[in-house]
GROMACS .gro file of C-alpha atoms in nm:
model
  102
    1MET     CA    1  -2.124  -2.252  -2.507
    2SER     CA    2  -1.752  -2.329  -2.519
    3ASP     CA    3  -1.532  -2.409  -2.221
    4ASP     CA    4  -1.370  -2.062  -2.226
    5GLU     CA    5  -1.692  -1.868  -2.169
    6VAL     CA    6  -1.792  -1.774  -1.813
    7PRO     CA    7  -2.164  -1.762  -1.730
    8ALA     CA    8  -2.299  -1.413  -1.654
    9GLU     CA    9  -2.423  -1.532  -1.312
   10GLU     CA   10  -2.067  -1.602  -1.192
   11ILE     CA   11  -1.947  -1.260  -1.306
   12ALA     CA   12  -2.229  -1.088  -1.115
   13GLU     CA   13  -2.139  -1.280  -0.795
   14VAL     CA   14  -1.775  -1.170  -0.815
   15GLU     CA   15  -1.874  -0.804  -0.863
   16GLU     CA   16  -2.105  -0.818  -0.559
   17GLU     CA   17  -1.827  -0.955  -0.337
   18VAL     CA   18  -1.590  -0.671  -0.433
   19ALA     CA   19  -1.857  -0.406  -0.372
   20GLU     CA   20  -1.906  -0.519  -0.009
   21MET     CA   21  -1.552  -0.420   0.094
   22ASN     CA   22  -1.538  -0.087   0.280
   23VAL     CA   23  -1.243   0.146   0.329
   24LEU     CA   24  -1.126  -0.011   0.655
   25ASP     CA   25  -1.136  -0.363   0.510
   26ALA     CA   26  -0.933  -0.245   0.212
   27LEU     CA   27  -0.687  -0.072   0.445
   28LYS     CA   28  -0.642  -0.395   0.643
   29GLU     CA   29  -0.560  -0.583   0.323
   30VAL     CA   30  -0.312  -0.316   0.209
   31LEU     CA   31  -0.139  -0.317   0.548
   32LYS     CA   32  -0.115  -0.698   0.548
   33LYS     CA   33   0.043  -0.699   0.203
   34ALA     CA   34   0.284  -0.420   0.296
   35LEU     CA   35   0.385  -0.610   0.611
   36ILE     CA   36   0.449  -0.927   0.412
   37HIS     CA   37   0.660  -0.745   0.151
   38ASP     CA   38   0.855  -0.542   0.409
   39GLY     CA   39   0.710  -0.211   0.297
   40LEU     CA   40   0.549  -0.110   0.625
   41ARG     CA   41   0.699   0.152   0.857
   42LYS     CA   42   0.571   0.161   1.215
   43GLY     CA   43   0.623   0.422   1.481
   44LEU     CA   44   0.710   0.790   1.480
   45HIS     CA   45   1.079   0.756   1.400
   46GLU     CA   46   1.042   0.516   1.105
   47CYS     CA   47   0.744   0.706   0.964
   48ALA     CA   48   0.913   1.045   0.992
   49LYS     CA   49   1.219   0.911   0.809
   50ALA     CA   50   1.007   0.759   0.530
   51LEU     CA   51   0.803   1.077   0.492
   52ASP     CA   52   1.115   1.294   0.494
   53ARG     CA   53   1.276   1.081   0.221
   54ARG     CA   54   0.946   1.098   0.030
   55SER     CA   55   0.934   0.719  -0.001
   56ALA     CA   56   0.593   0.693   0.172
   57ARG     CA   57   0.278   0.663  -0.034
   58LEU     CA   58   0.018   0.640   0.242
   59CYS     CA   59   0.012   0.731   0.609
   60CYS     CA   60  -0.228   0.600   0.875
   61LEU     CA   61  -0.280   0.796   1.195
   62ALA     CA   62  -0.501   0.711   1.492
   63LYS     CA   63  -0.770   0.963   1.586
   64ASP     CA   64  -0.734   0.876   1.954
   65CYS     CA   65  -0.366   0.975   1.962
   66GLU     CA   66  -0.326   1.204   2.265
   67ASN     CA   67   0.002   1.369   2.162
   68GLU     CA   68  -0.085   1.676   1.953
   69GLU     CA   69   0.280   1.736   1.858
   70TYR     CA   70   0.295   1.387   1.708
   71LYS     CA   71  -0.017   1.456   1.499
   72LYS     CA   72   0.115   1.795   1.385
   73LEU     CA   73   0.450   1.650   1.276
   74ILE     CA   74   0.298   1.363   1.079
   75ARG     CA   75   0.036   1.585   0.911
   76ALA     CA   76   0.299   1.846   0.820
   77LEU     CA   77   0.535   1.586   0.670
   78CYS     CA   78   0.246   1.432   0.478
   79ALA     CA   79   0.138   1.771   0.345
   80GLU     CA   80   0.494   1.856   0.243
   81GLY     CA   81   0.537   1.530   0.054
   82GLU     CA   82   0.178   1.521  -0.076
   83VAL     CA   83   0.110   1.189   0.098
   84SER     CA   84  -0.248   1.087   0.177
   85VAL     CA   85  -0.339   1.051   0.545
   86ILE     CA   86  -0.602   0.803   0.659
   87MET     CA   87  -0.739   0.860   1.007
   88VAL     CA   88  -0.824   0.538   1.192
   89ASP     CA   89  -1.057   0.544   1.494
   90SER     CA   90  -0.843   0.339   1.733
   91GLY     CA   91  -0.469   0.314   1.773
   92LYS     CA   92  -0.505  -0.039   1.910
   93ASP     CA   93  -0.686  -0.150   1.594
   94LEU     CA   94  -0.420   0.012   1.377
   95GLY     CA   95  -0.147  -0.163   1.577
   96ALA     CA   96  -0.321  -0.498   1.535
   97TRP     CA   97  -0.351  -0.446   1.159
   98CYS     CA   98   0.021  -0.364   1.142
   99GLY     CA   99   0.119  -0.681   1.325
  100LEU     CA  100   0.206  -0.521   1.660
  101ALA     CA  101  -0.056  -0.717   1.860
  102LYS     CA  102  -0.011  -1.073   1.982
   0.00000   0.00000   0.00000
């Protein structure tokens, strides 16, 4: 075996680690990277502008949002621009993932 070859056992371990990630864990990672690279828009005003300009690629909305008009606006703008919407259970969790929590 040469130095360039990787044993099959190590490859299997790497594949298992990737398979354990669920949708919410992946979303957390995407939001962290977007925050670092200044590609994250937070709040109704910033999100509506990004969706209207069609510069958004993904939209996250909390299921526990009490304002129905807010939900309607965001869903309509996402549908118009063909942007995917991910519903998150808690707005507090979403805020923490976006860097709004202390």
